[in-house]
mmCIF file with all atom_site columns, C-alpha atoms in Angstrom:
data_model
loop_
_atom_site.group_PDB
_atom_site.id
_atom_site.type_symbol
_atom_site.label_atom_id
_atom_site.label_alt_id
_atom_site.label_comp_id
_atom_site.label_asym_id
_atom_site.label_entity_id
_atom_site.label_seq_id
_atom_site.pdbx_PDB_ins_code
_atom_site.Cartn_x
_atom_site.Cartn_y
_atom_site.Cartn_z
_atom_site.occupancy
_atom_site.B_iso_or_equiv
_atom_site.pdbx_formal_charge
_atom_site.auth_seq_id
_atom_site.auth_comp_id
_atom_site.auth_asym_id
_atom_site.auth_atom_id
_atom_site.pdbx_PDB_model_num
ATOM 1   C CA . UNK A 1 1   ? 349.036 75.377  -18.113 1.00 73.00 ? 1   UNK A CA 1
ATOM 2   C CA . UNK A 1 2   ? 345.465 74.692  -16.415 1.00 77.00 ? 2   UNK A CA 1
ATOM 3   C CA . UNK A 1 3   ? 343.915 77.437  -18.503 1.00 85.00 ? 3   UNK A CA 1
ATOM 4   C CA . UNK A 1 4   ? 345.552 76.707  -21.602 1.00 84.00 ? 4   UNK A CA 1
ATOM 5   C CA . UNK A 1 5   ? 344.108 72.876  -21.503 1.00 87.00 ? 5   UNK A CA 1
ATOM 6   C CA . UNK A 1 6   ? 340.703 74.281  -20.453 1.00 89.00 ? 6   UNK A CA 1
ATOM 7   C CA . UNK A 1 7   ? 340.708 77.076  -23.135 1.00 88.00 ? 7   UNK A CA 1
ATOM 8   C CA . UNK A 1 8   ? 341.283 74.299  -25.595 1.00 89.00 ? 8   UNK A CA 1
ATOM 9   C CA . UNK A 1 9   ? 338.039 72.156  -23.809 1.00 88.00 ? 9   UNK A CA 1
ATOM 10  C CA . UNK A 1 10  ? 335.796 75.091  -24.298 1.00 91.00 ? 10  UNK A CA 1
ATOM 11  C CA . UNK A 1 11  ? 337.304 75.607  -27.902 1.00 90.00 ? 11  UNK A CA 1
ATOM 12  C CA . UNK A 1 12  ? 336.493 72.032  -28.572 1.00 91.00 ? 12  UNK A CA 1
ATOM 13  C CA . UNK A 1 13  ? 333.110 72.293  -27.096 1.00 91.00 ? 13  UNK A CA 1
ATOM 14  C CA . UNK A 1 14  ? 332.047 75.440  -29.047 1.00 90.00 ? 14  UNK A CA 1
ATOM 15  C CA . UNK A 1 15  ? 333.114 73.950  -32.416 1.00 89.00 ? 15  UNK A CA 1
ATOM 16  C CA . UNK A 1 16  ? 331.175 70.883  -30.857 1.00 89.00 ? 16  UNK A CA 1
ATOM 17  C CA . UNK A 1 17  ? 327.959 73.064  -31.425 1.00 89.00 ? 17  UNK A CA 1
ATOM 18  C CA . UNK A 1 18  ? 328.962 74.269  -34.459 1.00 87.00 ? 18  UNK A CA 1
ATOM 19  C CA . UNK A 1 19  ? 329.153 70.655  -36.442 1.00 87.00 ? 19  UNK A CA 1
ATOM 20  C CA . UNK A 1 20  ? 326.060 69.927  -35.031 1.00 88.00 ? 20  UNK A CA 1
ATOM 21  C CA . UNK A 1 21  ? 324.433 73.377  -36.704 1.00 88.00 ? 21  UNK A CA 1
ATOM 22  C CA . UNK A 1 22  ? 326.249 71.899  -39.961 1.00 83.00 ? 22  UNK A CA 1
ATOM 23  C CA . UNK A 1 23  ? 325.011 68.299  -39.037 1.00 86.00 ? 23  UNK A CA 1
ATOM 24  C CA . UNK A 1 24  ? 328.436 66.770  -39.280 1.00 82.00 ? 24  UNK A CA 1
ATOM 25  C CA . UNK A 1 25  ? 328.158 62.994  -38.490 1.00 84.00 ? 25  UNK A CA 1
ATOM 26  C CA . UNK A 1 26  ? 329.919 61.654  -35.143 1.00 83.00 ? 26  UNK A CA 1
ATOM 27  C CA . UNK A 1 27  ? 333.425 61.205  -36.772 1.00 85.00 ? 27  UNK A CA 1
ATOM 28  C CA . UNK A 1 28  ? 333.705 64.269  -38.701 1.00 85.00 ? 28  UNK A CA 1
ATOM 29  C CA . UNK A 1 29  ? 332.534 66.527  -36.006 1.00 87.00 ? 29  UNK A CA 1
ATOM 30  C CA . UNK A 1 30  ? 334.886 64.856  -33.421 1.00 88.00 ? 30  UNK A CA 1
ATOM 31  C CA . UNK A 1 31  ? 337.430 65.128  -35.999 1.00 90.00 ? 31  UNK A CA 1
ATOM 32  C CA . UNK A 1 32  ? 336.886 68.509  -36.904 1.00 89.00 ? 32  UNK A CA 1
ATOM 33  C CA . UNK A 1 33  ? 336.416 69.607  -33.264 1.00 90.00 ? 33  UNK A CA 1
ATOM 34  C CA . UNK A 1 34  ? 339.802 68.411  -32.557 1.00 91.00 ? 34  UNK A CA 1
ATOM 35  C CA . UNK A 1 35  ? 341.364 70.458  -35.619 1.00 91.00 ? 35  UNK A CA 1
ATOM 36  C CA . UNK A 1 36  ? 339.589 73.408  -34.013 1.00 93.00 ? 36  UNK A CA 1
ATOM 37  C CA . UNK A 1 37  ? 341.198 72.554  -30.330 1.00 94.00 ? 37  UNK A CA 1
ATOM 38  C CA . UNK A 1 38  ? 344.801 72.391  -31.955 1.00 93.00 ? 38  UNK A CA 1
ATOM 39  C CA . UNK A 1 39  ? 344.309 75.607  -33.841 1.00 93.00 ? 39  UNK A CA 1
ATOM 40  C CA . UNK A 1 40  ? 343.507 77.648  -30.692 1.00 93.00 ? 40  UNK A CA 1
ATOM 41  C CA . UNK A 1 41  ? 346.354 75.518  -28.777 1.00 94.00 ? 41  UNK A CA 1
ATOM 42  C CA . UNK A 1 42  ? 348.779 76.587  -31.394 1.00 94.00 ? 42  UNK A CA 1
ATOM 43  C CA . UNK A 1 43  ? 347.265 80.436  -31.179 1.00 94.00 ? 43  UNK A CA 1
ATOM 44  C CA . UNK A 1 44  ? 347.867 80.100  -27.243 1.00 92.00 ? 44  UNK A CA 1
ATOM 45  C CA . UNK A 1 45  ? 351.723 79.068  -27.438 1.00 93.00 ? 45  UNK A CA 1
ATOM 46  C CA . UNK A 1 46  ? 352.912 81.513  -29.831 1.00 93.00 ? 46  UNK A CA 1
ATOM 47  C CA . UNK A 1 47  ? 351.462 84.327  -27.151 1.00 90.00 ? 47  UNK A CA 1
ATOM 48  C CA . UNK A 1 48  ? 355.178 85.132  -27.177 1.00 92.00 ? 48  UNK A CA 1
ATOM 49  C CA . UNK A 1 49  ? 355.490 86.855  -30.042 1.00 91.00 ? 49  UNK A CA 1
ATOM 50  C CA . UNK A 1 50  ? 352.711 89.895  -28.612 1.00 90.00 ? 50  UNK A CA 1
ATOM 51  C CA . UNK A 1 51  ? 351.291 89.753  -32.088 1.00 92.00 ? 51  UNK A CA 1
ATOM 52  C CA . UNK A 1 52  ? 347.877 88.089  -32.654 1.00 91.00 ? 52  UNK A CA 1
ATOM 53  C CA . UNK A 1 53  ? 348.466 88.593  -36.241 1.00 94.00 ? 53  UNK A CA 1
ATOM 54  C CA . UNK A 1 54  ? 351.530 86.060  -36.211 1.00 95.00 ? 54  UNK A CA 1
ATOM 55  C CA . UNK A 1 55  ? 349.242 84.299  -33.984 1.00 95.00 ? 55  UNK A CA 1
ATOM 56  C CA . UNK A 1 56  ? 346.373 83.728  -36.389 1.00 95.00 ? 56  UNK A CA 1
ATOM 57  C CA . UNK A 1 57  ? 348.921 82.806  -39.181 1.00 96.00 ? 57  UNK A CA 1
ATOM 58  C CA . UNK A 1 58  ? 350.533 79.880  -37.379 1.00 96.00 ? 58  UNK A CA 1
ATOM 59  C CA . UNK A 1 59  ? 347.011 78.512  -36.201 1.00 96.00 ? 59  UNK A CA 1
ATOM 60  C CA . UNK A 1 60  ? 345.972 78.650  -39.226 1.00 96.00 ? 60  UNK A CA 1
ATOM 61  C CA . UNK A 1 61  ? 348.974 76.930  -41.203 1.00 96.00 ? 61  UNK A CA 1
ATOM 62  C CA . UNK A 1 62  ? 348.627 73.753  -38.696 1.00 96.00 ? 62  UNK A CA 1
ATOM 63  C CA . UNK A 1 63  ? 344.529 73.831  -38.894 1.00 96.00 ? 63  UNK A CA 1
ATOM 64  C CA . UNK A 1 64  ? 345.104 74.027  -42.922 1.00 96.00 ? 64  UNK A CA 1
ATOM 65  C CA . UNK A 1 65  ? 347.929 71.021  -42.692 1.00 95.00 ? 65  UNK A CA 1
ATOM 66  C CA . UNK A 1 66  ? 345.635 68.996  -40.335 1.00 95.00 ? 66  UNK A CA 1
ATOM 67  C CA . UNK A 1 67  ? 342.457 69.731  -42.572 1.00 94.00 ? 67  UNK A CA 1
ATOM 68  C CA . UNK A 1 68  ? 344.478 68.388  -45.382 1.00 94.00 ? 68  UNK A CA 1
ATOM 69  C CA . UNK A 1 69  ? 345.630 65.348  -44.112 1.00 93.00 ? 69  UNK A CA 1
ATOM 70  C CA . UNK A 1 70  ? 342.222 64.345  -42.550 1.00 92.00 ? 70  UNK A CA 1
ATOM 71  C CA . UNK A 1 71  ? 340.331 65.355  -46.011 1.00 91.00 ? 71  UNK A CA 1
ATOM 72  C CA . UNK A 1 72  ? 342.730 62.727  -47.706 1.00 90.00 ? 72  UNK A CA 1
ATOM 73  C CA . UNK A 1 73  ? 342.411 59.824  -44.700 1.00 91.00 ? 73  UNK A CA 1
ATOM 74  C CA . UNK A 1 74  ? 338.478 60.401  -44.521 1.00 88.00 ? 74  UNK A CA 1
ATOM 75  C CA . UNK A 1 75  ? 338.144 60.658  -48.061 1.00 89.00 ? 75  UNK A CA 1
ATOM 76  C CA . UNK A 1 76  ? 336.096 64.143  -47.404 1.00 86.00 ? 76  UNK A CA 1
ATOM 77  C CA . UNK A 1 77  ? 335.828 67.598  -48.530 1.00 89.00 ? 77  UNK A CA 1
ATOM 78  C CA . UNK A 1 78  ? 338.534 69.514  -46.816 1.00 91.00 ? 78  UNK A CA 1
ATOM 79  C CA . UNK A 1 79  ? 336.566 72.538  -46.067 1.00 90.00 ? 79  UNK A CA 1
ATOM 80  C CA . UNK A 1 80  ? 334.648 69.513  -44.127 1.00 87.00 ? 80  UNK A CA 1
ATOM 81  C CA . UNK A 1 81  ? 337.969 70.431  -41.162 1.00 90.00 ? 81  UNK A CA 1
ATOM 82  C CA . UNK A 1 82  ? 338.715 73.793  -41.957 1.00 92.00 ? 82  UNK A CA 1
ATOM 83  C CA . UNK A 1 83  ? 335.780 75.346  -41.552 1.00 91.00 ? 83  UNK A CA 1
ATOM 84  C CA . UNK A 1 84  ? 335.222 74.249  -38.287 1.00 91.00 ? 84  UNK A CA 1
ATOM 85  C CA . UNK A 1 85  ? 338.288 74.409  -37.348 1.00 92.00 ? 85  UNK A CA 1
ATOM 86  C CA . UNK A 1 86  ? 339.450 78.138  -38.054 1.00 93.00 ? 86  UNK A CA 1
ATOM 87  C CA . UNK A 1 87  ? 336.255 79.841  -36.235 1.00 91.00 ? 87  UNK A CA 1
ATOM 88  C CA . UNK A 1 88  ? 337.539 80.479  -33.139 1.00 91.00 ? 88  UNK A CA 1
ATOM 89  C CA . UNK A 1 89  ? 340.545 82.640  -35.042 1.00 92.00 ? 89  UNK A CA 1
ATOM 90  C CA . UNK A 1 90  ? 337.567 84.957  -37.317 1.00 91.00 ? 90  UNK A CA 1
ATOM 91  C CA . UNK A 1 91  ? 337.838 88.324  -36.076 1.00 90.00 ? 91  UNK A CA 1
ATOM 92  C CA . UNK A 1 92  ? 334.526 89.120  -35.570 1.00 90.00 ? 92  UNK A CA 1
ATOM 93  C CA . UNK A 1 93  ? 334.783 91.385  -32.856 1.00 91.00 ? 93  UNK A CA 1
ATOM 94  C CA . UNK A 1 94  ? 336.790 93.446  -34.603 1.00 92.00 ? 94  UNK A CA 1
ATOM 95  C CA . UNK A 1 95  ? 334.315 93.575  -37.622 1.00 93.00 ? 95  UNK A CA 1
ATOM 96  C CA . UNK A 1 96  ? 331.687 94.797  -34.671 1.00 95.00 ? 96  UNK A CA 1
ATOM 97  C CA . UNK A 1 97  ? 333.731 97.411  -33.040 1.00 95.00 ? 97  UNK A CA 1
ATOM 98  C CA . UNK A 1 98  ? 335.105 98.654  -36.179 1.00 94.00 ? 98  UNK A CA 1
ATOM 99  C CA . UNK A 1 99  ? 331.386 99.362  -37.760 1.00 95.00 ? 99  UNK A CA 1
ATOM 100 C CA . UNK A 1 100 ? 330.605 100.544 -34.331 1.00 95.00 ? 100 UNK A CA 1
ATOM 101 C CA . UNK A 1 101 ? 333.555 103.553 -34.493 1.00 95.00 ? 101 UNK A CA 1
ATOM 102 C CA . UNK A 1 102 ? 331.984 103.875 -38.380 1.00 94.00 ? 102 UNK A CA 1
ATOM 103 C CA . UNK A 1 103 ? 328.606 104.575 -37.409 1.00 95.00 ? 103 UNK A CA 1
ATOM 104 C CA . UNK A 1 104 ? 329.391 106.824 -34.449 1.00 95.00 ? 104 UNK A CA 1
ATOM 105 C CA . UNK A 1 105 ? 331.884 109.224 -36.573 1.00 93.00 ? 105 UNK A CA 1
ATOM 106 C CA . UNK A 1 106 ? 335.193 108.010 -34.806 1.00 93.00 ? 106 UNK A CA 1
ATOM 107 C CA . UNK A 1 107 ? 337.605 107.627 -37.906 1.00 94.00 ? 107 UNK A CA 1
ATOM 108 C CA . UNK A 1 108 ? 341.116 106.928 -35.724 1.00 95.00 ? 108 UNK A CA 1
ATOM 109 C CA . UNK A 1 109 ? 339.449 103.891 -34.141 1.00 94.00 ? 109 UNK A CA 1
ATOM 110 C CA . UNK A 1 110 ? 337.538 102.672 -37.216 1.00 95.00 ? 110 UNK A CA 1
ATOM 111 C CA . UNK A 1 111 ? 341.045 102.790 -39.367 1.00 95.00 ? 111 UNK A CA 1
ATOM 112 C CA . UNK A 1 112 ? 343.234 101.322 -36.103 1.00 95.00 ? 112 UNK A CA 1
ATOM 113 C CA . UNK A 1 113 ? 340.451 98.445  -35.459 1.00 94.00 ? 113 UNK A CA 1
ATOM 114 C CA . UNK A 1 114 ? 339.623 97.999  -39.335 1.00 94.00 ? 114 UNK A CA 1
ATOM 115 C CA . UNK A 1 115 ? 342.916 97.723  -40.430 1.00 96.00 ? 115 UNK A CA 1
ATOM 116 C CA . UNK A 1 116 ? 344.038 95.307  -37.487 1.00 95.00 ? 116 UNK A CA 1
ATOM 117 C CA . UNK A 1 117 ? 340.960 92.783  -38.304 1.00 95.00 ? 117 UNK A CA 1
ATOM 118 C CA . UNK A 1 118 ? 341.909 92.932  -42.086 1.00 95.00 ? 118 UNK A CA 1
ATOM 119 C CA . UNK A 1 119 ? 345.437 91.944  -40.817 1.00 95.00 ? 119 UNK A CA 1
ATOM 120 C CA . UNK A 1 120 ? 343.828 89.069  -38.902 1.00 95.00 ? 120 UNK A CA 1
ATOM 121 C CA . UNK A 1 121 ? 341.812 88.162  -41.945 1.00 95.00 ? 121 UNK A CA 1
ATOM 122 C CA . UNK A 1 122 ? 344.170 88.149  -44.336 1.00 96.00 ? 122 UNK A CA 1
ATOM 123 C CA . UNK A 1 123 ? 346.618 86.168  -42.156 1.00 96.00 ? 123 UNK A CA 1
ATOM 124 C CA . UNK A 1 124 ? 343.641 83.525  -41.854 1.00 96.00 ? 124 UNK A CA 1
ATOM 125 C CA . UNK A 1 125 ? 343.691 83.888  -45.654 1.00 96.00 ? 125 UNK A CA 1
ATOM 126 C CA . UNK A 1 126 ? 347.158 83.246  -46.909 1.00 96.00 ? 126 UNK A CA 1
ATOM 127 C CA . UNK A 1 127 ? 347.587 80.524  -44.172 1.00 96.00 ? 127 UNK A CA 1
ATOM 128 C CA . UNK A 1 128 ? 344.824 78.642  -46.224 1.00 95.00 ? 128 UNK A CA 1
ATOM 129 C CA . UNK A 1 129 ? 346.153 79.674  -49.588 1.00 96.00 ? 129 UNK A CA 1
ATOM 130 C CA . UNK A 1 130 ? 349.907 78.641  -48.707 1.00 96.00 ? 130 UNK A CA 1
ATOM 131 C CA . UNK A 1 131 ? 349.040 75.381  -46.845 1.00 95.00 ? 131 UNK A CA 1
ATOM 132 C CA . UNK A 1 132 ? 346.651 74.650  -49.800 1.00 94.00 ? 132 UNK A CA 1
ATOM 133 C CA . UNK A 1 133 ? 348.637 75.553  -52.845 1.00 93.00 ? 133 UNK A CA 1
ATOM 134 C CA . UNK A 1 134 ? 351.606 73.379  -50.956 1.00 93.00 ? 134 UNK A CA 1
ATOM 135 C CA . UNK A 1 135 ? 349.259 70.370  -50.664 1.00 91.00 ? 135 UNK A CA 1
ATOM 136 C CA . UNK A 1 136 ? 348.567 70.132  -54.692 1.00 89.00 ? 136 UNK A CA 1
ATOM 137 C CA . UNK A 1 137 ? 351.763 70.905  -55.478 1.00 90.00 ? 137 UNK A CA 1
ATOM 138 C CA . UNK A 1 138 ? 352.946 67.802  -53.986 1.00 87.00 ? 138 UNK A CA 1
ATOM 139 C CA . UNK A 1 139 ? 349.791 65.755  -54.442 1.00 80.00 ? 139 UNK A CA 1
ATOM 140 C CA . UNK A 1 140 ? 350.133 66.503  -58.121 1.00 76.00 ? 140 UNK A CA 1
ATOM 141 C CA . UNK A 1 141 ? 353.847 64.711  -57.931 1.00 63.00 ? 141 UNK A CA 1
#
């Protein structure tokens, strides 16, 4: 339980840095920092399931729901929270190895690690787009 808390911290902390690269003000990068924390929390306890596919999807839907909800309180853009707060979930070692196995000639590796960081991708994706669609469906009501 130690290292889930402290995973979170350093979560936090990175996403810290990155609000300051996208000079958020003190609010809005706490804010956003926070949405980034609870993504990677929710990532941690579905570990169950072995699949960091099903992982990324559920992170995603409650870093989507809280970017919503803070984008209506703070009266900000939502990509303002969900930017920040779905980078620790982009699969960009993936991308990496799987241009790595493309350059070098290995084609089983580049299809097996390709395909698995499109599956993380496109989870990211339609977590977004479901979350999102939801939101204005009901905001429009």
């Amino acid at each position: 339980m130690k290292d889930l808390f402290l995973s979170c911290l350093c979560v936090f902390a990175a996403c810290v840095g990155v609000c300051v690269m996208f000079n958020l003000r003190r609010r809005a990068l706490l804010l956003a920092s926070l949405g980034a924390a609870l993504g990677w929390f929710i990532y941690l306890l579905t570990a169950f399931t072995g699949n960091d596919i099903v992982q990324c999807f559920a992170a995603t839907l409650a870093v989507s729901a809280y970017a919503e909800i803070l984008a209506r309180v703070n009266k900000a853009p939502v990509t303002v929270f969900l930017i920040v707060g779905i980078i620790p979930m982009v699969p960009g070692g993936g991308i990496y190895y799987a241009m790595e196995y493309c350059l070098r000639g290995d084609m089983e590796n580049f299809l097996t690690t390709g395909l698995h960081t499109f599956g993380i991708a496109g989870a990211i994706a339609v977590g977004i787009l479901l979350v999102s669609s939801l939101a204005r469906l009901f905001l429009k009501k």
